[in-house]
C-alpha cells in the first residue's frame, strides 16, 4: 500500500526525523491559511500515487498566501496519470545547500532490509543508479539485531564530512530504520535529505510503502488507505478481495492464480487481442467473488468480450460456474462470455452451465482464440 | 529417485486440524503420502482421521515419529513462527504453503533457517509432488500428474498445473514438480532446484516457469549455462504486462534492472534454454530435446 507524502512525513516525524513545518490541505482556503501560518514562500505539492508530479505541473511555488490559494485551486482540479488530486501538501520553500538520498528497502536478493545512501540526491537518483551505481552505497541490515550505531555512522559518513552533520544524519538513519520496522514498510525513502544554510540536516520529501501483508493485523495502518487515490474499479476489486489491474484493451479476463492470469493476458496478445485487465480471483473462489469480478469488468465500456480461464486446484470449478450463472441472472451482460474450465469438479461445473444453456471449453488456447475473435467482431 | 520428496518421506503437517490443513491432509493421504504426524498446540493426544497422531509441538512429533519433512498450513501471522519451530526441531525439509506472511517475518525467519542447515520451500507456494512414489506434499492436484522423467520448477501455482496438464496429456511424465512460491523472500530458488534435478538420475529434462519481477530467472539462466547438462525449457509469465506500478526509486535502484520479461527471455536464450511462447509449447520443445 502506497502512502501519500503527507502521511509518510507524519510517520517519519513521529519517529523523530527532523523536517520543515508543513500541512495538508483539501481546499484553496486551507492551503492559504497554512501558507500564512508558515510565512514566506511555500511549495504546493499534489498528493497522488503517481511519479513525475513536478513534470505534470503538480508542484508549484507560491510567494504569498493568496498565490498559495491560487496554485492550490489549480492543482486540486488536476488529474495526474488518471488520478484526481484531492489533497495538496503545503511546505516552506527550503534553501538547499546539499541534497542526498537515503532509502531503505526490503531486498529479495539479500532477503534483508538494505540501506542505500548517496550524496548525489534529488530527483535524478535513478539516473545516478543507472549511470554511476558506485555513487550509491548499500548496506544490508540483519533484522534480528537491527541497525547498530556503527552502521548508522558509516552510512552518515558517506554523506557528510562535518561531524555534527554526521551525528545528525546517523540519528536520522536510526529513526528511519525504526519507522520502517514499526510500520511494516517494504520501502521507506527520504529524497532529498538536505542541509540548509544553517547547516542543519533535514528530510525534505518522504515516501513509504507498507507491506500489504501487514495490514491484516495492523488496522492502525489500514486507515491510512485513501480509496479516492485509486481507480474506482481497483478500489472495488480490493474490497471484494480480488487482485485487479485495469488495462487498455477490450478482452476482459477472469482467471484464478496470478501466474496463469499473466499467461492468459500473454496468450490474448499472442492471438492478436488486447487484455482489458489483469484479474486474479484467488484460490478459494466463492460464487460471490465471481459475481463481483463480472460486475467490475462489465462496468468498463471498452470490454467487448469476457474470458473465464479457471484451472481448478483448490478452486472448485463448480463454484465458479455457479457464480457465472448467478451473476448473469442478477444483471444483464451485454458482451459474449467464453468460459474455459478444467480441474476440480469440472463435470459438475459443465452440468451447472449446461442447465442454463451455457457451454464451456477445456482448452486454454481454443478459448483465448475464440474470445479474441468475438471481441474483434464486436469492435 | 526424484528430488526433495520420495518413498522415504515421513511427513508432518503443521496446522493439521485447521480448515486448509485438514482438507489438504485428506487429499495427501488419499494420494498415498505417508503422513506420520500432525501438530496443533492444545490438541496433542488426539488423532486425525483416526490414524494420524496429533502432537502439541513439532519437537514432540519428531521425537515420537521420526518425521523428516513438514508442511505448514498455519495462518499468515503464525506461519513464520511455525517455520522457525520446525527448523529448531531439526526437520531437514520444510514446505510452507501459507500465503500472506509479512515480508519482515520472513526476513527474520530465513537467517534462523540457514543457521540450522535445513531447507525451506516457499512460502506462498503449492508445494511439491513426486508421482512415481505417490508422494505429494502441498496442494498440487495429484490427478493431473503422471510418473516420468521430466523435472519441473515454478514460481506459480495454477500456471504450473496448466503446464503439467499438457505434459501428462501428451504422455510426458514427471519426476518431481516443485512450486517455489512467488513471495519476495523464499527459502529455495530456481538454482537450488536446477542443481537438484541436474544431480537426480531419474530426471532427464527440466521445465522452469518464471514470472516478471526480480532477477532470480536471470541468475538461474546463468547457472544453466555453466552447470546444467540436461535439456531445459522455460516460460516467463507476464510478457505483455504493463511496466506500471513501481516501488519508488529504490525498487529500480536495488535490482539495477526492472526484471522485465524481455530481459529474462533474452537470458534464457543466451543460456540455450528452449523458450516457450505459450504453455502448450512445452510439449514440442521437450520432444525435440528428449
XYZ file of C-alpha atoms in Angstrom:
669
model
C 0.000 0.000 0.000
C 1.424 3.338 -1.074
C 1.203 6.211 1.389
C 0.882 9.818 0.366
C 3.830 12.073 1.029
C 1.993 13.851 3.854
C 1.237 10.511 5.520
C 4.833 9.325 5.156
C 6.002 12.644 6.612
C 3.733 12.147 9.619
C 5.133 8.650 10.297
C 8.737 9.845 9.998
C 8.006 12.891 12.148
C 6.538 10.608 14.809
C 9.806 8.653 14.708
C 11.705 11.886 15.374
C 13.069 12.652 11.893
C 13.626 16.427 11.659
C 11.765 18.139 8.851
C 10.327 21.510 7.931
C 6.888 22.506 9.131
C 4.051 21.821 6.719
C 0.481 20.577 6.470
C -2.020 19.048 4.125
C -4.949 20.933 2.588
C -8.102 19.818 0.749
C -9.244 23.309 -0.274
C -7.562 26.512 -1.528
C -8.689 28.273 1.666
C -6.943 25.684 3.819
C -3.805 25.984 1.684
C -3.920 29.762 2.101
C -4.134 29.608 5.890
C -1.302 27.044 6.094
C 0.843 29.315 3.889
C 0.019 32.274 6.151
C 0.992 30.348 9.267
C 4.281 29.183 7.681
C 5.120 32.597 6.237
C 7.343 33.360 3.234
C 7.485 31.347 0.020
C 5.865 27.902 0.109
C 5.708 24.860 -2.169
C 2.309 23.358 -3.051
C 2.580 19.637 -3.872
C -0.144 17.414 -5.332
C -0.782 14.289 -3.213
C -1.321 11.456 -5.715
C 0.181 7.993 -6.130
C 1.969 8.833 -9.355
C 5.540 9.635 -10.231
C 6.511 12.717 -12.227
C 4.244 15.075 -10.261
C 6.571 18.016 -10.950
C 6.636 17.457 -14.701
C 2.840 17.159 -14.737
C 2.538 20.605 -13.105
C 1.552 19.223 -9.716
C 4.308 21.008 -7.765
C 4.284 24.829 -7.662
C 5.945 27.665 -5.750
C 3.798 30.356 -4.110
C 5.324 33.588 -2.769
C 2.437 34.562 -0.502
C -0.827 33.166 0.921
C -3.041 34.414 -1.921
C -0.724 32.845 -4.509
C -0.852 29.669 -2.418
C -4.650 29.676 -2.686
C -4.489 30.208 -6.466
C -1.914 27.484 -7.042
C -3.780 25.071 -4.735
C -7.016 25.755 -6.670
C -5.180 24.871 -9.901
C -3.595 21.707 -8.567
C -6.696 20.462 -6.696
C -8.591 20.378 -10.001
C -5.899 18.408 -11.792
C -5.799 14.816 -12.955
C -2.328 13.263 -12.951
C -1.971 9.937 -14.777
C -5.698 9.316 -14.469
C -5.821 10.108 -10.747
C -7.724 13.132 -9.415
C -5.853 15.344 -6.975
C -7.869 15.678 -3.742
C -5.163 16.989 -1.413
C -2.102 19.200 -1.540
C 0.839 19.413 0.829
C 1.968 22.926 1.737
C 5.569 23.212 2.939
C 8.107 26.068 3.211
C 10.384 26.535 0.197
C 13.688 25.306 1.585
C 17.078 26.822 0.902
C 19.185 23.858 -0.121
C 22.961 23.631 0.221
C 23.395 19.863 -0.299
C 20.965 17.138 -1.386
C 21.379 13.464 -0.502
C 19.395 10.295 -0.967
C 18.540 7.830 1.816
C 16.418 4.757 1.066
C 15.608 1.562 2.908
C 14.028 -1.340 1.046
C 13.249 -4.982 1.706
C 15.582 -6.683 -0.768
C 14.752 -10.018 -2.446
C 18.345 -10.955 -3.053
C 19.867 -10.479 0.406
C 16.448 -11.204 1.981
C 17.067 -8.270 4.338
C 16.297 -4.583 4.649
C 19.010 -2.797 2.672
C 20.042 0.822 3.220
C 21.007 2.794 0.154
C 22.573 6.204 0.534
C 24.110 8.618 -1.916
C 25.439 12.144 -1.676
C 24.056 12.631 -5.207
C 20.440 13.069 -4.103
C 17.446 14.818 -5.603
C 15.140 13.893 -8.410
C 17.783 12.313 -10.621
C 18.669 9.474 -8.262
C 17.503 6.821 -10.734
C 19.827 8.240 -13.337
C 22.640 8.099 -10.783
C 21.765 4.439 -10.155
C 21.807 3.614 -13.853
C 24.914 5.562 -14.887
C 27.121 5.726 -11.796
C 25.993 2.946 -9.448
C 29.252 3.317 -7.487
C 27.887 6.593 -6.112
C 25.251 4.658 -4.180
C 26.407 2.849 -1.052
C 24.351 -0.179 0.003
C 24.257 -1.876 3.394
C 22.118 -4.921 4.273
C 20.835 -4.962 7.859
C 20.133 -8.163 9.810
C 16.604 -7.539 11.115
C 17.154 -9.873 14.061
C 19.649 -7.391 15.520
C 18.546 -4.152 13.893
C 20.702 -1.199 12.879
C 23.861 -0.919 15.007
C 25.237 2.544 15.857
C 28.452 1.925 13.902
C 26.419 1.038 10.794
C 24.392 4.240 11.092
C 27.623 6.226 11.462
C 29.202 4.562 8.438
C 26.170 5.445 6.317
C 26.245 9.031 7.617
C 29.954 9.418 6.791
C 29.097 8.566 3.180
C 27.044 11.762 3.078
C 28.878 14.319 5.244
C 32.343 15.331 6.493
C 31.278 17.734 9.229
C 30.961 15.593 12.354
C 27.962 17.499 13.705
C 26.135 16.747 10.458
C 27.372 13.136 10.524
C 25.917 12.637 14.012
C 22.626 14.242 12.975
C 22.412 12.027 9.868
C 23.276 8.874 11.843
C 20.399 9.649 14.178
C 18.076 10.062 11.168
C 19.222 6.663 9.795
C 18.270 5.042 13.097
C 14.913 6.845 13.142
C 14.190 5.857 9.541
C 15.028 2.223 10.298
C 12.724 2.257 13.335
C 9.881 3.800 11.314
C 10.428 1.143 8.621
C 10.166 -1.715 11.130
C 7.386 -0.250 13.280
C 5.146 0.478 10.291
C 5.654 -2.811 8.436
C 7.152 -0.994 5.462
C 8.668 -2.589 2.400
C 10.123 0.778 1.378
C 10.979 3.986 3.227
C 12.747 6.781 1.463
C 13.984 10.312 2.178
C 14.762 12.099 -1.060
C 16.231 14.552 -0.638
C 17.867 14.696 2.756
C 19.166 18.261 2.737
C 21.467 20.592 4.568
C 20.396 24.219 4.687
C 22.418 27.458 5.053
C 22.376 26.980 8.844
C 23.993 23.529 8.427
C 21.002 21.644 9.783
C 20.202 18.199 8.297
C 16.522 17.855 7.320
C 14.239 15.457 5.455
C 12.521 17.328 2.641
C 10.415 14.627 0.983
C 9.336 11.192 2.198
C 7.949 8.061 0.629
C 6.698 4.942 2.415
C 5.185 1.766 1.013
C 3.505 -0.535 3.548
C 3.715 -4.320 3.054
C 0.107 -5.317 2.246
C 0.511 -8.484 4.299
C 0.911 -6.360 7.463
C -2.482 -4.691 7.050
C -4.349 -7.788 8.182
C -3.173 -7.318 11.757
C -2.459 -3.581 11.685
C -5.799 -1.768 11.410
C -3.976 1.388 12.539
C -2.102 1.345 9.220
C -5.135 0.255 7.210
C -6.914 3.534 7.989
C -4.197 5.360 6.045
C -5.575 3.890 2.839
C -7.009 6.574 0.561
C -9.721 4.998 -1.585
C -10.069 8.161 -3.655
C -6.429 7.791 -4.714
C -7.226 4.570 -6.563
C -9.202 3.969 -9.723
C -12.818 3.168 -8.666
C -12.650 -0.267 -10.339
C -9.444 -1.141 -8.494
C -10.852 0.004 -5.142
C -13.990 -2.097 -5.719
C -11.854 -5.115 -6.605
C -9.773 -4.753 -3.466
C -12.891 -4.621 -1.284
C -14.042 -7.882 -2.940
C -10.624 -9.454 -2.279
C -9.781 -9.613 -5.957
C -6.392 -8.774 -7.385
C -7.182 -6.450 -10.294
C -5.299 -4.089 -12.565
C -7.107 -2.088 -15.207
C -5.568 -2.121 -18.693
C -6.487 -0.510 -22.013
C -7.708 -3.456 -24.141
C -11.157 -4.897 -24.864
C -10.899 -8.541 -23.699
C -11.991 -8.853 -20.065
C -10.161 -11.649 -18.208
C -11.188 -13.579 -15.072
C -8.522 -16.075 -14.018
C -7.507 -17.996 -10.888
C -3.875 -17.501 -9.913
C -1.547 -14.603 -10.758
C 0.829 -16.630 -12.958
C -1.995 -18.133 -15.019
C -3.635 -14.692 -15.213
C -0.470 -13.186 -16.683
C -0.039 -16.147 -19.044
C -3.657 -15.669 -20.160
C -3.025 -11.994 -20.941
C 0.083 -13.033 -22.894
C -1.998 -15.515 -24.883
C -4.708 -12.920 -25.623
C -1.959 -10.760 -27.085
C -0.461 -13.763 -28.932
C -3.767 -14.274 -30.751
C -3.932 -10.595 -31.689
C -6.175 -9.262 -28.906
C -5.664 -6.735 -26.113
C -6.483 -7.611 -22.489
C -8.768 -5.141 -20.691
C -7.468 -6.134 -17.284
C -5.490 -8.416 -15.045
C -7.801 -10.194 -12.597
C -6.911 -12.994 -10.192
C -9.906 -14.341 -8.257
C -7.534 -16.193 -5.921
C -7.585 -19.705 -4.513
C -10.844 -20.367 -2.703
C -13.162 -18.546 -5.055
C -16.739 -18.366 -3.885
C -19.605 -17.576 -6.285
C -19.744 -14.096 -4.650
C -16.232 -13.315 -5.879
C -17.168 -14.306 -9.413
C -20.190 -12.013 -9.299
C -18.038 -9.117 -8.050
C -15.468 -9.791 -10.776
C -18.099 -9.758 -13.536
C -19.615 -6.532 -12.176
C -16.240 -4.777 -12.230
C -15.355 -5.978 -15.722
C -18.729 -5.220 -17.302
C -18.589 -1.679 -15.867
C -15.743 -0.989 -18.308
C -17.386 0.236 -21.553
C -14.330 -0.808 -23.585
C -14.834 -4.512 -22.856
C -16.155 -6.315 -25.953
C -15.883 -9.923 -24.744
C -15.078 -11.705 -21.488
C -12.910 -14.761 -20.901
C -13.019 -17.017 -17.849
C -9.896 -19.151 -17.541
C -10.104 -21.390 -14.493
C -7.774 -24.271 -13.679
C -9.354 -25.914 -10.665
C -6.983 -26.983 -7.928
C -8.134 -25.582 -4.607
C -10.557 -23.523 -6.665
C -13.649 -25.598 -7.365
C -14.769 -25.066 -10.932
C -18.399 -25.740 -9.939
C -18.230 -22.706 -7.589
C -17.072 -20.578 -10.482
C -19.828 -21.970 -12.733
C -22.448 -21.188 -10.053
C -21.046 -17.664 -9.796
C -21.318 -17.121 -13.541
C -24.918 -18.404 -13.579
C -25.878 -16.276 -10.553
C -24.248 -13.150 -11.977
C -25.857 -13.444 -15.399
C -29.274 -13.927 -13.796
C -28.753 -10.909 -11.486
C -27.707 -8.455 -14.170
C -27.559 -8.404 -17.930
C -24.173 -8.993 -19.502
C -24.264 -7.451 -22.984
C -20.991 -8.899 -24.250
C -20.198 -12.531 -25.118
C -18.592 -14.696 -22.412
C -16.173 -17.502 -23.241
C -15.604 -19.988 -20.438
C -12.642 -22.307 -20.060
C -12.867 -24.636 -17.064
C -10.794 -27.646 -16.187
C -9.834 -29.471 -12.982
C -11.615 -29.969 -9.655
C -15.344 -30.785 -10.059
C -15.372 -29.934 -13.770
C -18.166 -32.413 -14.607
C -20.444 -30.668 -12.109
C -19.399 -27.276 -13.477
C -20.273 -28.270 -17.054
C -23.634 -29.582 -15.803
C -24.423 -26.289 -13.993
C -23.582 -24.239 -17.079
C -25.467 -26.638 -19.363
C -28.572 -26.157 -17.171
C -28.821 -22.533 -18.335
C -27.726 -23.204 -21.895
C -24.118 -22.086 -21.454
C -21.135 -24.071 -22.669
C -17.520 -24.234 -21.656
C -14.249 -25.278 -23.242
C -11.470 -27.217 -21.583
C -8.548 -25.982 -23.698
C -6.953 -22.633 -22.934
C -5.674 -21.841 -26.449
C -9.029 -22.638 -28.013
C -10.846 -20.394 -25.509
C -8.468 -17.469 -25.932
C -8.589 -17.692 -29.713
C -12.391 -17.631 -29.585
C -12.688 -14.688 -27.184
C -10.240 -12.628 -29.235
C -12.262 -13.331 -32.391
C -15.546 -12.378 -30.649
C -14.029 -9.132 -29.334
C -12.795 -8.258 -32.821
C -16.190 -8.978 -34.378
C -17.915 -6.767 -31.806
C -15.485 -3.882 -32.234
C 14.602 -41.416 -7.418
C 13.362 -37.856 -7.537
C 14.094 -34.646 -5.691
C 13.143 -33.465 -2.173
C 10.230 -35.903 -1.691
C 10.115 -39.658 -2.292
C 9.158 -43.000 -0.738
C 11.328 -42.132 2.264
C 9.279 -39.032 3.086
C 7.785 -39.184 6.609
C 5.537 -36.150 6.617
C 4.434 -33.945 9.486
C 1.547 -31.487 8.948
C 1.652 -28.263 10.998
C -1.879 -26.938 11.347
C -3.445 -30.338 10.558
C -6.781 -29.560 12.240
C -7.319 -26.184 10.523
C -9.634 -25.679 7.546
C -6.909 -25.760 4.891
C -4.675 -28.189 6.760
C -7.337 -30.841 7.280
C -8.676 -30.616 3.718
C -5.261 -30.984 2.121
C -4.101 -33.640 4.598
C -7.007 -35.811 3.454
C -6.036 -35.173 -0.168
C -2.404 -36.077 0.541
C -3.385 -39.279 2.381
C -5.702 -40.227 -0.460
C -2.898 -39.706 -2.985
C -0.620 -42.025 -0.987
C 1.628 -39.699 1.015
C 2.856 -41.141 4.304
C 1.707 -38.619 6.925
C 3.207 -39.718 10.245
C 2.106 -36.849 12.477
C 0.225 -33.613 12.835
C 0.791 -30.645 15.126
C -1.873 -28.400 16.628
C -0.971 -26.875 20.005
C -3.568 -27.908 22.599
C -4.774 -30.943 20.649
C -1.879 -33.259 21.484
C -3.041 -36.834 22.108
C -5.902 -36.694 19.612
C -5.780 -38.285 16.172
C -6.568 -37.009 12.682
C -8.898 -39.228 10.588
C -8.452 -41.856 13.302
C -4.939 -42.724 12.162
C -2.541 -39.757 12.318
C -1.343 -38.870 15.845
C -1.531 -35.165 16.765
C 1.131 -33.527 18.939
C 1.342 -30.192 20.762
C 4.799 -29.310 19.463
C 6.973 -30.141 16.475
C 9.757 -31.382 18.779
C 7.352 -33.930 20.348
C 6.190 -35.075 16.918
C 9.721 -35.557 15.627
C 10.844 -37.419 18.754
C 7.900 -39.785 18.563
C 7.519 -40.405 14.821
C 10.842 -39.599 13.150
C 9.177 -37.121 10.788
C 11.756 -35.884 8.229
C 9.605 -33.417 6.237
C 6.992 -30.915 7.356
C 4.296 -28.994 5.535
C 2.864 -25.793 7.060
C -0.769 -24.658 6.675
C -0.961 -22.304 9.657
C -2.412 -18.773 9.233
C -0.138 -15.950 7.976
C 0.538 -14.278 11.309
C 1.794 -17.513 12.918
C 3.438 -19.088 9.863
C 6.960 -17.659 10.233
C 6.978 -18.842 13.854
C 5.920 -22.302 12.624
C 8.840 -22.322 10.169
C 11.229 -21.404 12.980
C 9.765 -24.104 15.231
C 10.291 -26.735 12.519
C 13.860 -25.585 11.875
C 14.553 -25.578 15.605
C 13.372 -29.198 15.795
C 15.897 -30.016 13.061
C 13.456 -31.113 10.340
C 15.623 -31.113 7.201
C 12.846 -30.148 4.746
C 10.158 -27.553 5.495
C 7.451 -26.683 2.968
C 5.332 -23.609 3.760
C 2.088 -23.260 1.778
C 0.742 -20.228 3.675
C 0.093 -17.083 1.642
C 0.244 -13.566 3.080
C 3.169 -13.753 5.541
C 4.591 -10.267 6.245
C 7.929 -9.978 4.493
C 9.634 -8.751 7.689
C 8.644 -12.022 9.385
C 10.348 -13.956 6.583
C 13.380 -11.695 6.713
C 13.805 -12.709 10.362
C 12.994 -16.397 9.809
C 15.454 -17.006 6.964
C 18.714 -16.432 8.890
C 17.395 -18.847 11.553
C 16.529 -21.494 8.938
C 20.011 -21.135 7.437
C 21.685 -21.346 10.851
C 20.069 -24.780 11.356
C 21.194 -26.005 7.950
C 17.687 -27.015 6.852
C 15.818 -26.349 3.602
C 12.661 -24.244 3.321
C 10.468 -24.384 0.205
C 8.034 -21.444 -0.088
C 6.229 -19.707 1.488
C 3.175 -18.936 -0.653
C 3.810 -21.995 -2.819
C 1.830 -25.076 -3.926
C 4.462 -27.476 -2.563
C 5.816 -30.468 -4.452
C 4.799 -33.803 -5.826
C 6.681 -36.942 -6.899
C 4.174 -39.012 -8.910
C 6.440 -42.077 -9.175
C 6.278 -42.752 -5.432
C 2.803 -41.228 -4.922
C 4.306 -38.599 -2.631
C 2.508 -35.261 -2.529
C 3.480 -32.510 -0.094
C 1.230 -29.498 -0.523
C -1.699 -28.734 -2.780
C -0.746 -29.671 -6.367
C -3.672 -31.778 -7.695
C -2.451 -35.372 -7.929
C -4.752 -36.335 -10.790
C -3.052 -34.057 -13.339
C 0.400 -35.551 -12.682
C 1.908 -38.753 -14.020
C 5.167 -40.600 -13.282
C 8.042 -39.917 -15.644
C 11.413 -38.258 -16.145
C 10.798 -34.506 -16.522
C 11.514 -32.263 -13.530
C 9.502 -29.061 -13.182
C 10.192 -25.975 -11.097
C 7.860 -22.971 -10.992
C 7.111 -19.695 -9.239
C 3.379 -20.058 -9.937
C 0.529 -22.295 -8.815
C -2.227 -22.714 -11.381
C 0.126 -21.941 -14.279
C 2.156 -24.945 -13.121
C -0.980 -27.090 -13.284
C -1.623 -25.849 -16.820
C 1.848 -26.915 -17.954
C 1.810 -30.238 -16.061
C -1.569 -30.988 -17.583
C -0.151 -30.522 -21.092
C 2.720 -32.868 -20.218
C 0.503 -35.588 -18.778
C -1.968 -35.427 -21.679
C 0.959 -35.884 -24.067
C 2.274 -38.854 -22.059
C 5.301 -36.957 -20.759
C 5.537 -37.927 -17.087
C 7.224 -36.003 -14.276
C 9.954 -36.997 -11.813
C 9.103 -34.203 -9.351
C 7.193 -30.909 -9.684
C 8.266 -28.161 -7.275
C 6.492 -24.843 -6.697
C 8.982 -22.450 -5.097
C 6.492 -19.645 -4.428
C 6.021 -16.105 -5.584
C 6.890 -14.103 -2.464
C 9.820 -11.644 -2.355
C 11.608 -13.806 0.222
C 11.584 -17.563 -0.403
C 13.694 -20.369 1.006
C 14.504 -22.323 -2.154
C 15.152 -20.665 -5.506
C 15.376 -21.816 -9.123
C 19.089 -22.583 -8.853
C 18.601 -24.898 -5.838
C 16.019 -26.881 -7.812
C 18.011 -26.900 -11.065
C 21.013 -28.266 -9.174
C 18.845 -30.996 -7.580
C 17.352 -32.007 -10.944
C 20.801 -31.978 -12.613
C 22.036 -34.367 -9.885
C 18.932 -36.578 -9.972
C 19.462 -39.734 -12.078
C 15.684 -40.068 -12.507
C 15.360 -36.694 -14.279
C 16.202 -36.339 -17.998
C 14.977 -32.810 -18.725
C 13.841 -29.743 -16.811
C 10.981 -27.256 -17.228
C 11.240 -23.910 -15.456
C 8.335 -21.473 -15.210
C 9.153 -17.948 -14.137
C 7.436 -14.602 -13.892
C 8.315 -10.959 -14.373
C 9.963 -9.171 -11.426
C 13.264 -9.708 -9.673
C 16.383 -11.303 -11.110
C 16.082 -14.931 -9.996
C 15.392 -16.237 -13.529
C 18.431 -14.396 -14.923
C 20.714 -15.944 -12.284
C 19.114 -19.322 -12.976
C 19.819 -18.959 -16.707
C 23.465 -18.242 -15.951
C 23.557 -21.354 -13.748
C 22.035 -23.434 -16.562
C 24.687 -22.179 -18.989
C 27.528 -23.003 -16.605
C 26.376 -26.127 -14.764
C 23.354 -27.887 -16.267
C 23.939 -30.524 -18.974
C 20.325 -31.721 -19.171
C 17.944 -30.002 -21.612
C 15.984 -27.106 -20.079
C 12.886 -25.351 -21.421
C 11.411 -22.238 -19.858
C 8.431 -19.900 -19.765
C 8.050 -16.368 -18.399
C 4.564 -15.203 -17.464
C 3.827 -11.501 -17.871
C 5.387 -10.946 -21.301
C 2.679 -8.398 -22.031
C 2.233 -6.956 -18.528
C 2.380 -3.164 -18.403
C 5.514 -1.650 -16.902
C 3.305 0.213 -14.422
C 3.427 0.356 -10.666
C 6.831 0.734 -9.255
C 8.066 0.872 -5.729
C 9.524 4.362 -5.696
C 13.104 4.867 -6.700
C 14.644 2.207 -4.502
C 12.956 -0.665 -6.353
C 14.627 0.318 -9.592
C 17.931 1.058 -7.927
C 18.255 -2.174 -5.998
C 17.932 -4.553 -8.910
C 19.677 -2.271 -11.386
C 17.065 -3.561 -13.815
C 13.331 -3.879 -13.671
C 13.014 -7.651 -14.153
C 11.072 -7.451 -17.417
C 10.061 -10.493 -19.431
C 12.326 -9.407 -22.310
C 15.414 -9.440 -20.095
C 14.514 -12.842 -18.724
C 13.735 -14.365 -22.112
C 16.989 -12.963 -23.508
C 18.850 -14.577 -20.604
C 17.082 -17.882 -21.311
C 18.027 -17.768 -24.984
C 21.638 -16.863 -24.218
C 21.824 -19.904 -21.922
C 20.434 -22.287 -24.547
C 17.117 -22.719 -22.716
C 14.214 -23.573 -25.046
C 11.776 -20.673 -24.780
C 8.043 -21.458 -24.628
C 5.947 -18.601 -26.011
C 2.771 -20.374 -24.908
C 2.279 -23.027 -22.172
C 1.237 -25.641 -24.770
C 4.627 -25.361 -26.493
C 6.232 -27.214 -23.590
C 5.360 -30.489 -25.305
C 7.037 -29.941 -28.677
C 10.065 -28.211 -27.131
C 10.652 -31.146 -24.789
C 10.050 -33.742 -27.516
C 12.676 -32.044 -29.653
C 15.166 -32.307 -26.811
C 14.475 -35.757 -25.325
